[in-house]
mmCIF file of C-alpha atoms and ligand atoms in Angstrom:
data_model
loop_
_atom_site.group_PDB
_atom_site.id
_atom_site.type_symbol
_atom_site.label_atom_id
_atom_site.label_comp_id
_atom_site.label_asym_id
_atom_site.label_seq_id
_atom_site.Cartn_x
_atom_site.Cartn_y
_atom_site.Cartn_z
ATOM 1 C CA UNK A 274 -12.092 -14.225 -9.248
ATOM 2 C CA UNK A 275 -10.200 -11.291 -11.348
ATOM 3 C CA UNK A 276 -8.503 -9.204 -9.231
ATOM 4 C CA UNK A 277 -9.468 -5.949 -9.005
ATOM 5 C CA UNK A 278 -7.321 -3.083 -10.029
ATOM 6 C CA UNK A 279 -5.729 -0.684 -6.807
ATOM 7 C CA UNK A 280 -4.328 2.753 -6.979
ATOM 8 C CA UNK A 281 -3.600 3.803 -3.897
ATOM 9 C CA UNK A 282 -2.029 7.448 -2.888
ATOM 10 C CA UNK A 283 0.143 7.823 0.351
ATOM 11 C CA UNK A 284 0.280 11.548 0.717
ATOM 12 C CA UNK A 285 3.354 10.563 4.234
ATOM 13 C CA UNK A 286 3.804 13.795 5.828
ATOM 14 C CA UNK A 287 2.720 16.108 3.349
ATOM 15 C CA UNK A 288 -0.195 18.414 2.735
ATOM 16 C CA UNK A 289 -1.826 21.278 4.710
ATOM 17 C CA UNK A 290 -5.606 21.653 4.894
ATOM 18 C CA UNK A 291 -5.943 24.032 1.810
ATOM 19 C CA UNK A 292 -3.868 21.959 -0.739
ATOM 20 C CA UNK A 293 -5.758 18.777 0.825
ATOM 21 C CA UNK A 294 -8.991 19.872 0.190
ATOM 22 C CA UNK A 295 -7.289 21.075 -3.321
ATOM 23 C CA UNK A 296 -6.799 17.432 -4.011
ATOM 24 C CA UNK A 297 -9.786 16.367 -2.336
ATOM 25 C CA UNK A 298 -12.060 18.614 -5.174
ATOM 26 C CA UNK A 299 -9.704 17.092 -8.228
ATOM 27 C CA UNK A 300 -10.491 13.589 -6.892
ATOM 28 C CA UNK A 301 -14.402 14.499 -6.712
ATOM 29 C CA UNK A 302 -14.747 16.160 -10.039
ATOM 30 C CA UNK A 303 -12.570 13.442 -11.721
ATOM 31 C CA UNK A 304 -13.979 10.795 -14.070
ATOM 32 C CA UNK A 305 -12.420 7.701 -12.629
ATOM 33 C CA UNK A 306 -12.151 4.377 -14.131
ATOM 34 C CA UNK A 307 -14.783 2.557 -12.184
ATOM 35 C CA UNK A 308 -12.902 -0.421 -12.582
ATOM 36 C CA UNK A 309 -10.246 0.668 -10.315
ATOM 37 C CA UNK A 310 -10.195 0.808 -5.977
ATOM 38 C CA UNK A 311 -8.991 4.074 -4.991
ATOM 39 C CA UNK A 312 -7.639 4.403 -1.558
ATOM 40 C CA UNK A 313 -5.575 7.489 -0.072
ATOM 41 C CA UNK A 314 -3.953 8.328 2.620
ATOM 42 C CA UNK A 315 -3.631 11.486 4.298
ATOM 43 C CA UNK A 316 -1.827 11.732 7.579
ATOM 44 C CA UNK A 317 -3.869 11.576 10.652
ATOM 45 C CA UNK A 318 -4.482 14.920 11.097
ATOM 46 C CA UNK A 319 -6.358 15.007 7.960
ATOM 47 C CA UNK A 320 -8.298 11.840 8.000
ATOM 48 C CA UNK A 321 -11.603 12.810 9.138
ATOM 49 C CA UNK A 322 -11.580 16.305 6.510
ATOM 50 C CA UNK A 323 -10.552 13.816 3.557
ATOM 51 C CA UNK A 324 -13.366 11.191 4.993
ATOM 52 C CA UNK A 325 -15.788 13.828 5.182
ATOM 53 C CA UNK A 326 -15.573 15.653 1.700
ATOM 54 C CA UNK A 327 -14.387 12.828 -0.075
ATOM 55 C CA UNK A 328 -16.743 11.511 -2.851
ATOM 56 C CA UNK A 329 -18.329 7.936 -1.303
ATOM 57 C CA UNK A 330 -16.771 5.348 -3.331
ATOM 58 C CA UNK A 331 -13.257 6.337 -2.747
ATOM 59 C CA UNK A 332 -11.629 4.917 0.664
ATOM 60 C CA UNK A 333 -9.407 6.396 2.980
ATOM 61 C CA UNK A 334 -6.329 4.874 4.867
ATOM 62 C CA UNK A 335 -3.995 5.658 7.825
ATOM 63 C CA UNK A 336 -0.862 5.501 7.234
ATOM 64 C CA UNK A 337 0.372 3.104 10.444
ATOM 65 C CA UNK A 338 -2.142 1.873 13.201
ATOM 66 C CA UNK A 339 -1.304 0.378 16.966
ATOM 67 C CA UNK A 340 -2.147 -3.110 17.889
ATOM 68 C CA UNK A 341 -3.721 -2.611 21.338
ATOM 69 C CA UNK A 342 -7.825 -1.575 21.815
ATOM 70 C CA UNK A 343 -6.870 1.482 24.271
ATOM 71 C CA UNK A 344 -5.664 2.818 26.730
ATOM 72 C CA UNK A 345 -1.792 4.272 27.644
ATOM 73 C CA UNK A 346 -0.594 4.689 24.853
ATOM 74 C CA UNK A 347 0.718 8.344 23.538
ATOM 75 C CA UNK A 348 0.862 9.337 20.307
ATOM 76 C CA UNK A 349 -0.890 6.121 19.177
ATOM 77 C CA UNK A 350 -4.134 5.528 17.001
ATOM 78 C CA UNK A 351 -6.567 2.669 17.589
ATOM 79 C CA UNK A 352 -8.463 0.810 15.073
ATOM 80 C CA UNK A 353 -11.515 1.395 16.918
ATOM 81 C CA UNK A 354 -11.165 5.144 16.247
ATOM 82 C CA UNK A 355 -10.312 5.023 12.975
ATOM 83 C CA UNK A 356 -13.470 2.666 12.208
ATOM 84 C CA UNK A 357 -14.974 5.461 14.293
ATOM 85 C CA UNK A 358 -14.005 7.975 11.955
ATOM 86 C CA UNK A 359 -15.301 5.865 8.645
ATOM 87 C CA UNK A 360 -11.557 4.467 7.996
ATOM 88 C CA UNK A 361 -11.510 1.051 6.786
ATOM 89 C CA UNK A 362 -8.246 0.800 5.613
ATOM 90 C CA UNK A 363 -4.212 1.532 6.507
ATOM 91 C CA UNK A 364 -0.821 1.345 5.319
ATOM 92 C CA UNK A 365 1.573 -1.034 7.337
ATOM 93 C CA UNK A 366 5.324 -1.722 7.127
ATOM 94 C CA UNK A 367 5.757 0.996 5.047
ATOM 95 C CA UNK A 368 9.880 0.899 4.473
ATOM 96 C CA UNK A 369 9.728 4.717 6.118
ATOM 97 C CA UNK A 370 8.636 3.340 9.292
ATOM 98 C CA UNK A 371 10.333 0.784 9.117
ATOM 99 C CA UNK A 372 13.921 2.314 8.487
ATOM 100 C CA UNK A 373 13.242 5.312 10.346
ATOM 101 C CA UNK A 374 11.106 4.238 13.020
ATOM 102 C CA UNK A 375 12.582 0.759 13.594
ATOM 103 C CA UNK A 376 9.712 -1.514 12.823
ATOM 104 C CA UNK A 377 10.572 -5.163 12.482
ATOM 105 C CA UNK A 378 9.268 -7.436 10.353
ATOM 106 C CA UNK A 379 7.509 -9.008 13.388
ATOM 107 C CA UNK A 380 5.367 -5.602 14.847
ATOM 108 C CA UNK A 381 4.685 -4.806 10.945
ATOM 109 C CA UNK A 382 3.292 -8.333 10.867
ATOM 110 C CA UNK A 383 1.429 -8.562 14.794
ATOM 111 C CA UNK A 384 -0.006 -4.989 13.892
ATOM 112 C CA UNK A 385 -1.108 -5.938 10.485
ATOM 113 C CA UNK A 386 -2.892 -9.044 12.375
ATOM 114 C CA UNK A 387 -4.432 -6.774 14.598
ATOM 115 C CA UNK A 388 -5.911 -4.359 12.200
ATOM 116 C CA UNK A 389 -7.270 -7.038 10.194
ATOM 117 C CA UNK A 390 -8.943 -9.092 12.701
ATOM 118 C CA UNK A 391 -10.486 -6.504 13.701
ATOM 119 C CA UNK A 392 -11.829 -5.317 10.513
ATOM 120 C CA UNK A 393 -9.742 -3.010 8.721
ATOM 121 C CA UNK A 394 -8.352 -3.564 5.394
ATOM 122 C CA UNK A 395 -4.349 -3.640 4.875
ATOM 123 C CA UNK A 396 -1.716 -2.770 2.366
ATOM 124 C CA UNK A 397 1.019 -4.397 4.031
ATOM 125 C CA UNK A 398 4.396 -3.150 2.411
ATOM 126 C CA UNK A 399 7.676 -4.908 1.716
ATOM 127 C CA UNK A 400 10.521 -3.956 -0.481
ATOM 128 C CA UNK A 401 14.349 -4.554 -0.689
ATOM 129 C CA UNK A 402 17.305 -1.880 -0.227
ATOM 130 C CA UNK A 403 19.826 -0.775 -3.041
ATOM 131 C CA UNK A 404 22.200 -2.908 -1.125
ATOM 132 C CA UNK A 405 20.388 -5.683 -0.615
ATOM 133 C CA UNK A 406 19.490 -5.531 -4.410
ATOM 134 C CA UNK A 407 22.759 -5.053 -5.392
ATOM 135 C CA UNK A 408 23.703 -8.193 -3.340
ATOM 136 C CA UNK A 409 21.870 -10.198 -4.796
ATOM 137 C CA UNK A 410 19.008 -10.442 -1.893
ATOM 138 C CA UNK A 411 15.828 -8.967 -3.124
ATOM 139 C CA UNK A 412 13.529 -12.370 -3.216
ATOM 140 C CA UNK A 413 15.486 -13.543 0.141
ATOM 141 C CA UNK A 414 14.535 -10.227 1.970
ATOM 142 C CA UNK A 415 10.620 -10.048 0.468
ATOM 143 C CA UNK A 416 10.484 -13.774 1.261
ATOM 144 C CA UNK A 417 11.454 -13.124 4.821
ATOM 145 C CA UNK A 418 9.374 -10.222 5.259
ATOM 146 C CA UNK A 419 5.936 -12.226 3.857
ATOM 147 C CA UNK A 420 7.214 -15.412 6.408
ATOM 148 C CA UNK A 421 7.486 -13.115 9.155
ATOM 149 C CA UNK A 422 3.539 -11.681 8.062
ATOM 150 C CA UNK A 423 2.486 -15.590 7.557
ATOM 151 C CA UNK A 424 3.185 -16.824 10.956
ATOM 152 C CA UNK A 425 1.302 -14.173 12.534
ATOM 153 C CA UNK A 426 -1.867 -13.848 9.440
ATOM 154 C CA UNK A 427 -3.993 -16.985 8.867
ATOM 155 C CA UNK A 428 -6.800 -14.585 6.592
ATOM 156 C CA UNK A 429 -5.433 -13.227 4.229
ATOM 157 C CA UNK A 430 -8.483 -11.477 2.304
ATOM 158 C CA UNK A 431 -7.857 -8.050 4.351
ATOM 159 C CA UNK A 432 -4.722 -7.590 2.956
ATOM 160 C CA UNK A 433 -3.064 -6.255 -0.022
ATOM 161 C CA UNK A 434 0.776 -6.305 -0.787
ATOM 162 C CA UNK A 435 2.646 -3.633 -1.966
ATOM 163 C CA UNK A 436 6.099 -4.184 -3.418
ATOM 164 C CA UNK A 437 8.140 -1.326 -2.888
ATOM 165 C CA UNK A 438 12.043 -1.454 -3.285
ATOM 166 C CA UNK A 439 13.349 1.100 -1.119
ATOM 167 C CA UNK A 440 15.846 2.357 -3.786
ATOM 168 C CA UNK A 441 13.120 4.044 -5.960
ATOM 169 C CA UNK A 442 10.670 5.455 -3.828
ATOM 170 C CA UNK A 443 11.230 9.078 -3.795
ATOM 171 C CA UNK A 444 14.071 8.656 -5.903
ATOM 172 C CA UNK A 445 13.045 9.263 -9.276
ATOM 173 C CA UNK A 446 14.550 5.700 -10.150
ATOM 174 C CA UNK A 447 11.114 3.856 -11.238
ATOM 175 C CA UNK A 448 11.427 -0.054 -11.135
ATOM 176 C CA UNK A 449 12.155 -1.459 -14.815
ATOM 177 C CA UNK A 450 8.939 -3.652 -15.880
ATOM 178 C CA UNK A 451 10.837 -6.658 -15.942
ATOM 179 C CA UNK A 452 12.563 -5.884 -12.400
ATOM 180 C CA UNK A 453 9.371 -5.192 -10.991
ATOM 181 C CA UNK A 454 7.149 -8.051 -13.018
ATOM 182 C CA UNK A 455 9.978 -10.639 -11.847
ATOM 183 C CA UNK A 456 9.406 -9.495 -8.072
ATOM 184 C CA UNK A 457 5.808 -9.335 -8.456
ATOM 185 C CA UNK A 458 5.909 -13.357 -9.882
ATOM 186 C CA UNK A 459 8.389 -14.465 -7.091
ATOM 187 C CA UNK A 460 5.750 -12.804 -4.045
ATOM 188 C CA UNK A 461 2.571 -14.729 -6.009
ATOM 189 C CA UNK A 462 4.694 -18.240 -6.330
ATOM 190 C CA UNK A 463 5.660 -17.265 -2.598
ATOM 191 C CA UNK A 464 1.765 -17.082 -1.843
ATOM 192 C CA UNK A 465 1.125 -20.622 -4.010
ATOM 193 C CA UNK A 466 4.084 -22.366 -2.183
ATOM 194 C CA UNK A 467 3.383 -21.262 1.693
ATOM 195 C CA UNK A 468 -0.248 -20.167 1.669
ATOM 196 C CA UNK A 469 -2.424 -21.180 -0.728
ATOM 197 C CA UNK A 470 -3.410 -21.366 -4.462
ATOM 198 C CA UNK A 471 -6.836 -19.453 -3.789
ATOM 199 C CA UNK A 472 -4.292 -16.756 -1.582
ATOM 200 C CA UNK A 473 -2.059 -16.477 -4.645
ATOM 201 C CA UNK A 474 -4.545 -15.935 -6.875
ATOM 202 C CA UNK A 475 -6.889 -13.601 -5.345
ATOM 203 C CA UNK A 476 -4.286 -11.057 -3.382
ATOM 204 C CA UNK A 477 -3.112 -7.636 -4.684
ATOM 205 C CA UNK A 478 0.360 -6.982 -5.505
ATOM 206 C CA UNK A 479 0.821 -3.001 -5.767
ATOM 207 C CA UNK A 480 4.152 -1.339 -7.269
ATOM 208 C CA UNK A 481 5.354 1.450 -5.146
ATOM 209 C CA UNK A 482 8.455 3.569 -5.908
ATOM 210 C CA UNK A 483 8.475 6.876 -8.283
ATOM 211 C CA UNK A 484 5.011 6.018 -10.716
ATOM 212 C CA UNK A 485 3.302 8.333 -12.366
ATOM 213 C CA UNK A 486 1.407 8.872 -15.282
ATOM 214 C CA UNK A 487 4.153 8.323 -18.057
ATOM 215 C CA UNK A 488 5.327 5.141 -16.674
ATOM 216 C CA UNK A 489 2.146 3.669 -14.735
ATOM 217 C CA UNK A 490 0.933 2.522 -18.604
ATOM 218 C CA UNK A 491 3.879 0.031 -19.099
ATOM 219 C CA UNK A 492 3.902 -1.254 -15.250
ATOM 220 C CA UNK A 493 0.053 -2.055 -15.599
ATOM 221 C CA UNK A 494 0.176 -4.591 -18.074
ATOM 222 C CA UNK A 495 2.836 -6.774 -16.396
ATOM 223 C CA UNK A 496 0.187 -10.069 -15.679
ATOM 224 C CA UNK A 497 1.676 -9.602 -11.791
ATOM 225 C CA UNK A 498 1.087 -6.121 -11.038
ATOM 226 C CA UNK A 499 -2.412 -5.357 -9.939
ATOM 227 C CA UNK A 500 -2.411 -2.028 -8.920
ATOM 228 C CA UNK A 501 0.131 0.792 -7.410
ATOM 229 C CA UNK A 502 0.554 2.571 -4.282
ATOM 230 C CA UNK A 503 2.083 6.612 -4.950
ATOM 231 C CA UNK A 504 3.551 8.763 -3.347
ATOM 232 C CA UNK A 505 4.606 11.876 -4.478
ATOM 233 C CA UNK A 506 2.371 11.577 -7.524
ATOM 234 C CA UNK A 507 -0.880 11.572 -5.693
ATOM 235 C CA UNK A 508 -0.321 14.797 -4.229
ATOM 236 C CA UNK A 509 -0.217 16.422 -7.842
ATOM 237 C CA UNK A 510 -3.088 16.365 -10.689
ATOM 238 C CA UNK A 511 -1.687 13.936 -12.339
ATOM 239 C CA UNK A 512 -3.172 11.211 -9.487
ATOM 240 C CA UNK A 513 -6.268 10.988 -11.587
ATOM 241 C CA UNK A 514 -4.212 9.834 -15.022
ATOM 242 C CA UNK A 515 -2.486 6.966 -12.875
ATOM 243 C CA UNK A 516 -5.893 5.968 -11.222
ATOM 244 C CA UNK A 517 -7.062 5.503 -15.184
ATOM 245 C CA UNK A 518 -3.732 4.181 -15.991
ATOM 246 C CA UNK A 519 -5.699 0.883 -17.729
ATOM 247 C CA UNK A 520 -7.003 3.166 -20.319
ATOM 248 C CA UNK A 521 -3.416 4.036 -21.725
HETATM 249 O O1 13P B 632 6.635 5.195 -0.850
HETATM 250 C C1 13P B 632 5.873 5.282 -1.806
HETATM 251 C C2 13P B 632 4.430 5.021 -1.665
HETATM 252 O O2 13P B 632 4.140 4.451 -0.440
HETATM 253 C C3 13P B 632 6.385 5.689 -3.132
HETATM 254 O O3 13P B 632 6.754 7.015 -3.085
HETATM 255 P P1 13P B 632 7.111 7.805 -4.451
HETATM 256 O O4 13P B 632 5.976 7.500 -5.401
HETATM 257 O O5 13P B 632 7.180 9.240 -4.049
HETATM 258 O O6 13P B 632 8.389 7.230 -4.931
#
């Protein structure tokens, strides 16, 4: 089965209601590859607006999600609501939340379980720091991040992986083809190895870390990188060219 291209947008803690439904009308009037998934991800506040004016076709995610039906639990969001709300998807393990926010790889990998047994869709994210890079570490820290997601997952068809080292998100400092193709190879052989061949072949491996439409040409025809997940980019215009990035 040929993997389908992904492009999803992770707008974090951005937006207010008049530039989301700015970006909202761009993504409706666009002419999109229709060989490409679309997902984005407004923050909470903003899920139901972007679910409800969004173009059908286009899915939205959350951008974290809490592992427990109900009950006392402030601040949280439930799967159950966000199914409510016509949200099949969310983000989890982004490296924000869990450098900021102190995630481990063991709550990224019990909520991703969670979400996807009970029927939302995942991009689970992993990535490496400049230090950890820089040591030396990059397949040793992915590799422990996807073990600590593999004794928790046993289907894997929910999920999609995005590869995002923690040194370029943000930072202007996009991922060199080869650096990212050669991470992109080590997750799938990681897949082949501990999962399974079908696994391997069948799951999504997204770049993440300063794309956009100049460099998302090059990055999409590495043989291991099926798709992106953006940041800053999808909050500008220039979402759209990335989205038909295949087309370059
Ligand atoms: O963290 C990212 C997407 O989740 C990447 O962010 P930037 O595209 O802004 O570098």
């Amino acid at each position: 089965m040929a993997r389908k291209f992904f492009v999803g947008g992770n707008f974090k803690m951005n937006g207010s209601i008049s530039s989301i439904k700015e970006i909202v009308d761009n993504l409706n009037k666009a002419e999109l590859d229709p060989n490409v998934e679309v997902v984005v991800s407004p923050s909470y506040l903003y899920l139901l607006l972007v679910r409800e004016s969004l173009r059908p076709g286009i899915e939205v995610a959350a951008q974290n999600v809490f592992d427990k039906p109900n009950g006392a639990f402030t601040g949280e969001i439930s799967v159950s609501q966000l199914k409510d709300s016509g949200i099949n998807w969310t983000i989890l393990g982004h490296s924000e939340r869990r450098t900021i926010l102190r995630e481990t790889d063991e709550v990224v990998a019990r909520k991703t379980k969670y979400a996807t047994e009970n029927g939302l869709s995942v991009i689970w994210c992993c990535g490496e720091s400049l230090e950890e890079r820089e040591a030396g570490k990059t397949i040793e820290v992915v590799s422990k991040q996807l073990a600590a997601l593999k004794a928790q997952i046993s289907d894997w068809s929910k999920i999609v992986i995005a590869y995002e080292p923690i040194w370029a998100i943000g930072t202007g400092k996009v991922a060199t083809t080869e650096q990212a193709q050669e991470v992109h190879k080590a997750i799938r052989e990681w897949l082949k190895t501990n999962v399974s061949d079908k696994v391997a072949e069948e799951t999504r491996i997204l770049y993440g870390g300063s794309v956009n439409e100049k460099n998302c040409g090059e990055l999409s025809k590495q043989p291991d990188i099926d798709g992106f997940l953006v940041g800053g980019a999808s909050l500008k215009p220039a979402f759209i060219d990335i989205v038909n990035c295949l087309k370059q």
